[in-house]
mmCIF file of N, CA, C and O in Angstrom:
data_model
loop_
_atom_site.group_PDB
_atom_site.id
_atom_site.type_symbol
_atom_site.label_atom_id
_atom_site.label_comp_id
_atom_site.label_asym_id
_atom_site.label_seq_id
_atom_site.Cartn_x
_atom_site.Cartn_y
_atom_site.Cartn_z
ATOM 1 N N UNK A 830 15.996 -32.791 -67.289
ATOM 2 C CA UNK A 830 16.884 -32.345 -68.354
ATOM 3 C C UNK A 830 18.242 -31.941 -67.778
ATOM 4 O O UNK A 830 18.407 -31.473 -66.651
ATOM 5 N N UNK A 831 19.143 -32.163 -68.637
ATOM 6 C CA UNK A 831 20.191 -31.218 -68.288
ATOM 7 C C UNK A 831 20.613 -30.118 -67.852
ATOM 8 O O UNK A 831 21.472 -30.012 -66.977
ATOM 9 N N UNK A 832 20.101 -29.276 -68.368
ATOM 10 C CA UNK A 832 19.975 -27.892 -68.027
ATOM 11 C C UNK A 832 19.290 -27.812 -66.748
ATOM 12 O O UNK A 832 19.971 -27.199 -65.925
ATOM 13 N N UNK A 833 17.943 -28.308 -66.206
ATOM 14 C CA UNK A 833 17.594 -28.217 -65.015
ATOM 15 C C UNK A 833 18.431 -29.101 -63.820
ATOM 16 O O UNK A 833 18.339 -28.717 -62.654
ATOM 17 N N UNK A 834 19.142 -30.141 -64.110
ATOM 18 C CA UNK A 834 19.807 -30.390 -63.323
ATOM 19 C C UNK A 834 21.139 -29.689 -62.890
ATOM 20 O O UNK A 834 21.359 -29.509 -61.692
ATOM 21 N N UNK A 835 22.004 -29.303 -63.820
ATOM 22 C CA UNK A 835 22.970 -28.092 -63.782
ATOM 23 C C UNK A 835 22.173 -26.819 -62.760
ATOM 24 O O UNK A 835 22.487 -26.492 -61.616
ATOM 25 N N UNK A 836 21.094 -26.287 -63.598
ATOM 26 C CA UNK A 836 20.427 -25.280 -62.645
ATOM 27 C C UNK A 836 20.569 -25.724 -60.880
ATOM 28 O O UNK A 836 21.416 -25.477 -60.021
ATOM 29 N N UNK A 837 19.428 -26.400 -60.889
ATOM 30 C CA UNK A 837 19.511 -27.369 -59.405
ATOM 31 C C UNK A 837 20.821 -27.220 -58.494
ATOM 32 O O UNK A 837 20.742 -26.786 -57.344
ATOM 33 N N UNK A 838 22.026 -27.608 -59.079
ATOM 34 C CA UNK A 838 22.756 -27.653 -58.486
ATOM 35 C C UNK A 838 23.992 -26.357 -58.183
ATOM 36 O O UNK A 838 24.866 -26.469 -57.322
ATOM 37 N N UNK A 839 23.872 -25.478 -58.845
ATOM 38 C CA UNK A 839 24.166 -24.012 -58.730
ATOM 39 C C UNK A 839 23.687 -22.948 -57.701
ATOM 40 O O UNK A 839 22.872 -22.090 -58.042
ATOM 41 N N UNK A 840 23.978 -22.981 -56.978
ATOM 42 C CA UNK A 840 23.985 -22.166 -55.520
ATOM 43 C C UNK A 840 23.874 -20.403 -56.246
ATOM 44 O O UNK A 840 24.060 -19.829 -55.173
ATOM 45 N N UNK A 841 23.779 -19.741 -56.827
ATOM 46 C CA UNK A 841 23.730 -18.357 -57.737
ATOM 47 C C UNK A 841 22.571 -18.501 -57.991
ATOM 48 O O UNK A 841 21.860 -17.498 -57.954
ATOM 49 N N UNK A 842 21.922 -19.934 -58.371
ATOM 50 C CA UNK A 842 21.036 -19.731 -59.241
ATOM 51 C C UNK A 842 19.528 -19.629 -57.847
ATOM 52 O O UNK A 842 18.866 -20.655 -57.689
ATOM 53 N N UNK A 843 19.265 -18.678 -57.207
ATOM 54 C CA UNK A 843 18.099 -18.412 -56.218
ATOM 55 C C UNK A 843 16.390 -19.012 -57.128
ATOM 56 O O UNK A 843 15.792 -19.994 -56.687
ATOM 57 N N UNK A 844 16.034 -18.482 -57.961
ATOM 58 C CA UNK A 844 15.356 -19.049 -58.694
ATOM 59 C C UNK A 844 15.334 -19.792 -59.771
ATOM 60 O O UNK A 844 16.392 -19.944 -60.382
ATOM 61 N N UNK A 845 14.137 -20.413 -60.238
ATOM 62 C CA UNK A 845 14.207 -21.121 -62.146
ATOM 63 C C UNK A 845 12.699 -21.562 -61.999
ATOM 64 O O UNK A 845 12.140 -22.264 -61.157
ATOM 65 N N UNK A 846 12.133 -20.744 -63.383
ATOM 66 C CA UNK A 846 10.611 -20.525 -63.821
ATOM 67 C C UNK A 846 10.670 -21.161 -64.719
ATOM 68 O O UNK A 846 11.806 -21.184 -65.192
ATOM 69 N N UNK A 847 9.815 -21.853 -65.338
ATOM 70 C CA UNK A 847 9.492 -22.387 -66.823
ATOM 71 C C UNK A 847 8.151 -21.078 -67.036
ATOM 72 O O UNK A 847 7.147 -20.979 -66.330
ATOM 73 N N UNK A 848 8.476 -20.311 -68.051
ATOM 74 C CA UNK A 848 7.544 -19.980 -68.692
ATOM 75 C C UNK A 848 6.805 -19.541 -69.942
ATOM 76 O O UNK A 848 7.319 -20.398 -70.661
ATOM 77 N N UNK A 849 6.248 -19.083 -70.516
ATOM 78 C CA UNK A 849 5.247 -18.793 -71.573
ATOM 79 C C UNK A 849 6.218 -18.048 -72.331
ATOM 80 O O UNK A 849 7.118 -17.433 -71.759
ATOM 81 N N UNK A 850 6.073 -18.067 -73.767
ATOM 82 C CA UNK A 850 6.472 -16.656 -74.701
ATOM 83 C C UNK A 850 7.800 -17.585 -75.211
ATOM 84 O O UNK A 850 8.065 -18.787 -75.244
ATOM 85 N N UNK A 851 8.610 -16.076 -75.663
ATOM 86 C CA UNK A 851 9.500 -16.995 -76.458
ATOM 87 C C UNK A 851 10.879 -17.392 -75.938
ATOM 88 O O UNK A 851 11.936 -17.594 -76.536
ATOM 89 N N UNK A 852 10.562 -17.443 -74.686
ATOM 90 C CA UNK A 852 11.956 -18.237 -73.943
ATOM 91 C C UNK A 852 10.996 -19.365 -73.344
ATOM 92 O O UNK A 852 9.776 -19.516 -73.283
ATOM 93 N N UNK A 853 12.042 -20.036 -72.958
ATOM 94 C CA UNK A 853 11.951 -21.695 -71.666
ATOM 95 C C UNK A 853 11.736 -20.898 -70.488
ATOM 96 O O UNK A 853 10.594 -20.679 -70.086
ATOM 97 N N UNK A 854 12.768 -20.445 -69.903
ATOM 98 C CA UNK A 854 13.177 -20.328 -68.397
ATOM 99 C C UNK A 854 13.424 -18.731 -68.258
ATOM 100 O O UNK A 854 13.687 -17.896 -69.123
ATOM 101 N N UNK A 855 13.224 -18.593 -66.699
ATOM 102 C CA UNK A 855 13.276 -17.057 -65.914
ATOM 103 C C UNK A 855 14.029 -17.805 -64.807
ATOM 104 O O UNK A 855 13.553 -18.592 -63.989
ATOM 105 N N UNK A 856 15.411 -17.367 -64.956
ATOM 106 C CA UNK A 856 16.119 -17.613 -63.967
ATOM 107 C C UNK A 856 16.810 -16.230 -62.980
ATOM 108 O O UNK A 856 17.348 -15.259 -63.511
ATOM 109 N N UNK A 857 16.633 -16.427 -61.245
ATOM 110 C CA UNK A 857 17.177 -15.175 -60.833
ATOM 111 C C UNK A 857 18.230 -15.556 -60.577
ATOM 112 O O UNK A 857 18.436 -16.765 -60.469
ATOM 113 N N UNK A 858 19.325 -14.528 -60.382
ATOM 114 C CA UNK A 858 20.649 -15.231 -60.353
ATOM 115 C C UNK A 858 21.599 -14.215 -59.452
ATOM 116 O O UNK A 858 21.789 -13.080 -59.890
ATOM 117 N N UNK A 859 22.008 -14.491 -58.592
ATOM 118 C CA UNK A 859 22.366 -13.710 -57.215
ATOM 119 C C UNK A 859 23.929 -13.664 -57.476
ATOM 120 O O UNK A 859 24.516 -14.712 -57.747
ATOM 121 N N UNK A 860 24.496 -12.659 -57.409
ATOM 122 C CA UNK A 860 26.044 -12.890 -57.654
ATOM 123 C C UNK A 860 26.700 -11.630 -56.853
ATOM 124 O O UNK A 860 25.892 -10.918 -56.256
ATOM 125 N N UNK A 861 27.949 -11.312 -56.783
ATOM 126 C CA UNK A 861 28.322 -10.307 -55.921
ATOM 127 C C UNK A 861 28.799 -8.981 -56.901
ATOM 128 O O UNK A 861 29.194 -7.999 -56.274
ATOM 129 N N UNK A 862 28.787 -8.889 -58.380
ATOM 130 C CA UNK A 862 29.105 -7.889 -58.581
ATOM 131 C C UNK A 862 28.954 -8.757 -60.391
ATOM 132 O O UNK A 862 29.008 -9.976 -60.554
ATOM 133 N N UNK A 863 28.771 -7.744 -61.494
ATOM 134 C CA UNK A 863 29.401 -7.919 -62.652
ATOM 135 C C UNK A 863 30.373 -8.984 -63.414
ATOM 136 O O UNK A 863 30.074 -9.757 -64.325
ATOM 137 N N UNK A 864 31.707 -8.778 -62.724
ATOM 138 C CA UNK A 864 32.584 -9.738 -62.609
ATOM 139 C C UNK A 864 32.420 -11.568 -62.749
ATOM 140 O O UNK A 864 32.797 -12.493 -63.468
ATOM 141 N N UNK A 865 31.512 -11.280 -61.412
ATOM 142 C CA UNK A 865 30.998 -12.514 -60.953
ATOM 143 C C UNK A 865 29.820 -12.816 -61.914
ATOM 144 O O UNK A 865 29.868 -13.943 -62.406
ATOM 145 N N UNK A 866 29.115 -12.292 -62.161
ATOM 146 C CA UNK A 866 28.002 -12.342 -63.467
ATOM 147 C C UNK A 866 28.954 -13.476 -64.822
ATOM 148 O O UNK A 866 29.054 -14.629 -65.240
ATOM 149 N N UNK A 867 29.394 -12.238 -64.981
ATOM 150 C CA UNK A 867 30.380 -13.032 -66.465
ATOM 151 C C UNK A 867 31.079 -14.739 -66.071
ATOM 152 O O UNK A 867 30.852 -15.799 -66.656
ATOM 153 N N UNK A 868 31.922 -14.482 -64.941
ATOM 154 C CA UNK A 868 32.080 -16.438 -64.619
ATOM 155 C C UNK A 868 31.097 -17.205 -64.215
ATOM 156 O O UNK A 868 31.389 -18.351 -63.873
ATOM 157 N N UNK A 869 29.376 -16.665 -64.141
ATOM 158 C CA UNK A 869 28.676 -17.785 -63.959
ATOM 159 C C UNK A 869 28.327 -17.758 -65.527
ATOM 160 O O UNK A 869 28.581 -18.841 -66.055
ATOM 161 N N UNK A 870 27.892 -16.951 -66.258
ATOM 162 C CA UNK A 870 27.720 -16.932 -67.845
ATOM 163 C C UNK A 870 28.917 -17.698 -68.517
ATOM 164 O O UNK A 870 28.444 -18.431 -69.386
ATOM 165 N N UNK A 871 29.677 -17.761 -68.481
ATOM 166 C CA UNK A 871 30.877 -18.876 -68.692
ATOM 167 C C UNK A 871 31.061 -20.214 -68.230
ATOM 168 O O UNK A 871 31.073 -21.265 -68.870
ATOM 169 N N UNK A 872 31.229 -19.955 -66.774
ATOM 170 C CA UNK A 872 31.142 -21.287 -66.447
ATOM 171 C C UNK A 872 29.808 -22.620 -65.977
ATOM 172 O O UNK A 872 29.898 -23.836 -65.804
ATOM 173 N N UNK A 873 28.849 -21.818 -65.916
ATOM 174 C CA UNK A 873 27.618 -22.420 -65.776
ATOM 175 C C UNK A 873 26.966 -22.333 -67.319
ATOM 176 O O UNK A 873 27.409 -23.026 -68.235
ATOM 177 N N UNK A 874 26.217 -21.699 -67.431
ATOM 178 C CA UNK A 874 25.682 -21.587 -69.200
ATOM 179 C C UNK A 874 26.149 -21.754 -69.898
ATOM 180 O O UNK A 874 25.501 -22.214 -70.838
ATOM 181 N N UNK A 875 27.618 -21.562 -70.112
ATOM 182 C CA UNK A 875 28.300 -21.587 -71.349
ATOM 183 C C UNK A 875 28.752 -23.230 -71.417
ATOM 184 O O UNK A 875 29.309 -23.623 -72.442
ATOM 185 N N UNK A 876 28.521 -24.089 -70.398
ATOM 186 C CA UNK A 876 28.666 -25.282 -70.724
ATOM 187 C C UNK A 876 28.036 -26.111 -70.746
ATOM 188 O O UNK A 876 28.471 -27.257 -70.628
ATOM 189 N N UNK A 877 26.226 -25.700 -70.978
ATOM 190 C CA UNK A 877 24.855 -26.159 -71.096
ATOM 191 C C UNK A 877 24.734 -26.421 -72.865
ATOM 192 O O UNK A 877 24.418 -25.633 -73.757
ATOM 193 N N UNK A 878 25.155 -27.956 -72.918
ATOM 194 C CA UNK A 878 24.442 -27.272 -74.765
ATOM 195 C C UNK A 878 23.237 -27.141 -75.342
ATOM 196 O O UNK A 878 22.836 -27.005 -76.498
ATOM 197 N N UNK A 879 22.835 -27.200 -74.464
ATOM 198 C CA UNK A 879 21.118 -27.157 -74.505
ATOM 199 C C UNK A 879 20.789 -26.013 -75.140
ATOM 200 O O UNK A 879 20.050 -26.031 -76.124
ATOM 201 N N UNK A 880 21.414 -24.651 -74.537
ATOM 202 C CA UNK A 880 21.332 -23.251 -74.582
ATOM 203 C C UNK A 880 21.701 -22.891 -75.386
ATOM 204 O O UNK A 880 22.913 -23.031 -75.553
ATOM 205 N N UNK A 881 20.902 -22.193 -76.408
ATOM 206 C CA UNK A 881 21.135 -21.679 -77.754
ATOM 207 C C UNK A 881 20.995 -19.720 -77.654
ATOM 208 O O UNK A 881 21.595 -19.089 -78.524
ATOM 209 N N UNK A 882 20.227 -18.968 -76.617
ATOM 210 C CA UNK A 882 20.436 -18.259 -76.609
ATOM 211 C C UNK A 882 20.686 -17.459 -75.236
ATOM 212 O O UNK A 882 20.968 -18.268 -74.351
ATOM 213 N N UNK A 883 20.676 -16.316 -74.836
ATOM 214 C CA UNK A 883 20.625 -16.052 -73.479
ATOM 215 C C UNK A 883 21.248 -14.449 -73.613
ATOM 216 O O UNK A 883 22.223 -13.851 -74.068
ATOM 217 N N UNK A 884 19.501 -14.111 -72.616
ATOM 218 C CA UNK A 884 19.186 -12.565 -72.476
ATOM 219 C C UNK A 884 18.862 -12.056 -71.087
ATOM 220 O O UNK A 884 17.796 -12.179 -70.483
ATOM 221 N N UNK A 885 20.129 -11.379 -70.638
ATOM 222 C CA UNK A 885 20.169 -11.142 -69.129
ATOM 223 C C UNK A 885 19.728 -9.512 -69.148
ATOM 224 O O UNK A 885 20.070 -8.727 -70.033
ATOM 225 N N UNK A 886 18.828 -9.151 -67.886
ATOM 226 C CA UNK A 886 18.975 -7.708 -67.030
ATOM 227 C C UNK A 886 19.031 -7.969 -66.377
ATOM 228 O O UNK A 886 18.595 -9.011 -65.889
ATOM 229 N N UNK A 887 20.120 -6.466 -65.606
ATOM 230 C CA UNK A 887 20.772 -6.333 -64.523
ATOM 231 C C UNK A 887 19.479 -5.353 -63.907
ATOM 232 O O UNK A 887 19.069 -4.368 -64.521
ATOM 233 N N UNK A 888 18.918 -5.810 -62.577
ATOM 234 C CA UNK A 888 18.095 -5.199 -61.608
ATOM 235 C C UNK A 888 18.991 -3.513 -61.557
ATOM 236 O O UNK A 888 20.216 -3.573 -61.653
ATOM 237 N N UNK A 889 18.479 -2.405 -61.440
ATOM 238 C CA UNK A 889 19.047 -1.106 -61.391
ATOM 239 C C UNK A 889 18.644 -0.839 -59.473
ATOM 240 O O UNK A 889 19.326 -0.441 -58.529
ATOM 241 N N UNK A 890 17.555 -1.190 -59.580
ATOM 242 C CA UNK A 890 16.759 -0.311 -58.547
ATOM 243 C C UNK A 890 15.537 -1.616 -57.685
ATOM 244 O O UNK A 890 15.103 -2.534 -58.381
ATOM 245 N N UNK A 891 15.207 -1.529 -56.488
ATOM 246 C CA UNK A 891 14.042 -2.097 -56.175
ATOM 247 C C UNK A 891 13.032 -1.148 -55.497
ATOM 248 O O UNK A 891 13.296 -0.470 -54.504
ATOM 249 N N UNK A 892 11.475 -1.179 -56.339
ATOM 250 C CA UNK A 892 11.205 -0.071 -55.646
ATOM 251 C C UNK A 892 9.983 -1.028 -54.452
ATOM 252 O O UNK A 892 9.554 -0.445 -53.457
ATOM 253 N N UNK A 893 9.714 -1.985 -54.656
ATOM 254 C CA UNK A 893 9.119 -2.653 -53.976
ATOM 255 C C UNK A 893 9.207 -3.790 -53.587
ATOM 256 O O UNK A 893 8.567 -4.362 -54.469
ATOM 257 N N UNK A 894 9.659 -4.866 -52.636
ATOM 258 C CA UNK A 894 9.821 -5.899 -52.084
ATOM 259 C C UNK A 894 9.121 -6.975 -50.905
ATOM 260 O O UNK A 894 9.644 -7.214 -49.816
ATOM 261 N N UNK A 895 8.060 -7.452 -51.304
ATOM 262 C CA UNK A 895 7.161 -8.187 -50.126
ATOM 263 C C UNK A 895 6.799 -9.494 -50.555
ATOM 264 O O UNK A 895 5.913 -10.077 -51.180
ATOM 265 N N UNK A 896 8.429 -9.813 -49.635
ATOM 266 C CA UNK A 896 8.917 -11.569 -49.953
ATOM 267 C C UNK A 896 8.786 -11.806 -48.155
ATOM 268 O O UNK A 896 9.701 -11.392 -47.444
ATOM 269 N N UNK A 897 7.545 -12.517 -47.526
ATOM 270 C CA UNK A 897 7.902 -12.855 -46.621
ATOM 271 C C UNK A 897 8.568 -13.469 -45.546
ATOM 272 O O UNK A 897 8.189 -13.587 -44.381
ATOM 273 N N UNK A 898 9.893 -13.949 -46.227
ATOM 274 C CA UNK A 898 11.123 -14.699 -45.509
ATOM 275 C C UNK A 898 12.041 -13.288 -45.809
ATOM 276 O O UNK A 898 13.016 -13.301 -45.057
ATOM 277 N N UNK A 899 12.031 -12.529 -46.353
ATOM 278 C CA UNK A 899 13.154 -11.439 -46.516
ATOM 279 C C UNK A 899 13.003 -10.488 -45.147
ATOM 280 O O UNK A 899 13.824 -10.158 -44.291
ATOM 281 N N UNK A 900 11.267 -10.131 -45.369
ATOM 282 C CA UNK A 900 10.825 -9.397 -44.013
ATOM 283 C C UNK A 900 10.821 -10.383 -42.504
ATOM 284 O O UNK A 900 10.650 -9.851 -41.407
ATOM 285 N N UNK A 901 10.974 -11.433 -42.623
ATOM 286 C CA UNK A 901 11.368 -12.581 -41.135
ATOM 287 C C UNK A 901 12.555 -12.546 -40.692
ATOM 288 O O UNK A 901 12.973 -12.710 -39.546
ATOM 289 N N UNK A 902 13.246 -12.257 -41.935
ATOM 290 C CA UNK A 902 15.218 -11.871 -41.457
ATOM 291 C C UNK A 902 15.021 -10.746 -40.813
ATOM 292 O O UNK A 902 15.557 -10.672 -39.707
ATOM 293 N N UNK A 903 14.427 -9.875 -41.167
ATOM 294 C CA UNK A 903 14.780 -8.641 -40.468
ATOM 295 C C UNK A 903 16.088 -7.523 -40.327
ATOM 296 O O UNK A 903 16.724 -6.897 -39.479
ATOM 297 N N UNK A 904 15.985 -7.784 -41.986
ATOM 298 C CA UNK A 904 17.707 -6.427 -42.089
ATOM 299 C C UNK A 904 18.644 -7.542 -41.873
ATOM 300 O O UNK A 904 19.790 -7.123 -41.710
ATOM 301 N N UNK A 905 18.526 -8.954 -41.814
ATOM 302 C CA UNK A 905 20.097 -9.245 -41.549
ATOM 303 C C UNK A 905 20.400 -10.199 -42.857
ATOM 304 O O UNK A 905 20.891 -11.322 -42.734
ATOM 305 N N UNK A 906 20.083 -9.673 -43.997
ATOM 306 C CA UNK A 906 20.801 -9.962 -45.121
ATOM 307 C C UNK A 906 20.907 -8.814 -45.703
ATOM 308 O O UNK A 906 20.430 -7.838 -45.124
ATOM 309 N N UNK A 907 21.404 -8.689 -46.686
ATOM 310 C CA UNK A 907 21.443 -7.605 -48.053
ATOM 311 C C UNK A 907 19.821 -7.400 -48.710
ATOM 312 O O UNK A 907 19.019 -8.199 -49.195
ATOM 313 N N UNK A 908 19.798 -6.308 -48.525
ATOM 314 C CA UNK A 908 18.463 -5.951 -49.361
ATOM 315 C C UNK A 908 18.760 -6.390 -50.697
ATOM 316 O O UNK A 908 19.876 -6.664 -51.139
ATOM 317 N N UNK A 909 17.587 -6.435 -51.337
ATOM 318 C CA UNK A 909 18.014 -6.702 -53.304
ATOM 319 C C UNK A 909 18.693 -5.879 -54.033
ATOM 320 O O UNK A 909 19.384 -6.162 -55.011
ATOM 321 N N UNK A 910 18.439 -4.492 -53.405
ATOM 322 C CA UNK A 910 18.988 -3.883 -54.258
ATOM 323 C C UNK A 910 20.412 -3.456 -54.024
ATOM 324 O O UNK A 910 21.018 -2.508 -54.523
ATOM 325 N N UNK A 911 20.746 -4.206 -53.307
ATOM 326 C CA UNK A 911 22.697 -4.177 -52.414
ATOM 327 C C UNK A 911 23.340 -5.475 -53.499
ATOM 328 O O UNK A 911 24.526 -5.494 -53.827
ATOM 329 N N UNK A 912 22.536 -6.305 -53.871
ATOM 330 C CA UNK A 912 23.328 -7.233 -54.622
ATOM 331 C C UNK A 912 23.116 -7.228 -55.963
ATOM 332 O O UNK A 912 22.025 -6.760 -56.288
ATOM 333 N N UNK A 913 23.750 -7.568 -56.757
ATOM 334 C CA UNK A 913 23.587 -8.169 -58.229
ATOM 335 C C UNK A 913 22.686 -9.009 -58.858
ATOM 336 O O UNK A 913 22.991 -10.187 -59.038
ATOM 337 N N UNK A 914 21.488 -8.517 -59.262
ATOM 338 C CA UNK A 914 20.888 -9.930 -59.425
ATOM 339 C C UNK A 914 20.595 -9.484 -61.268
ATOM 340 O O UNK A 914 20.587 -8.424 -61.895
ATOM 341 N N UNK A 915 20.367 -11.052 -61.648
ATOM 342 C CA UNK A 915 20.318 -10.986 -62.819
ATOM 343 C C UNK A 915 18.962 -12.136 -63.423
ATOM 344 O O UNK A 915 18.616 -13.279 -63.122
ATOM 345 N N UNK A 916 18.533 -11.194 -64.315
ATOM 346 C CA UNK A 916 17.103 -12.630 -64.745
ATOM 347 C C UNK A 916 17.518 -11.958 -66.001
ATOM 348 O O UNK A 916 17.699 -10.856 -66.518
ATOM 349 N N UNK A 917 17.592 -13.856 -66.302
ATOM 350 C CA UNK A 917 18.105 -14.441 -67.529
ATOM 351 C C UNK A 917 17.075 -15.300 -68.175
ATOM 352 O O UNK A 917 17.330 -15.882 -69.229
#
């Protein structure tokens, strides 16, 4: 589809779920601040016409994290809760 190929090719976009209930997709979406949130909601989604609706939270807090490539870096990226992430 469209939309998954757009996805695919979006470097922000870290994940994309197909799942159950009353959305399509669980997308995580890595960005550097707010700002940056709103020009991928513009310039990525907003030019999907596929997309009829779209319901983002902003991560506040992580209280638990056991992704075993995060713990193989070893501190030399940004923890999750240093960046912006958004599931949409």
């Amino acid at each position: 589809s469209q939309f998954e190929d757009v996805i695919t090719a979006t470097d922000e976009v870290t994940e994309c779920h197909t799942i159950t209930g009353s959305v399509e997709y669980l997308l995580r979406v890595e960005v550097a601040d707010i700002k940056s949130y709103k020009k991928f909601h513009t310039d990525v989604l907003g030019t999907i016409p596929s997309i009829s609706s779209i319901t983002s939270f902003l991560v506040m807090d992580t209280t638990k994290i056991d992704i075993p490539i995060y713990k193989s870096l070893g501190g030399k990226v940004k923890k999750p809760s240093e960046m912006a992430r958004f599931f949409i």
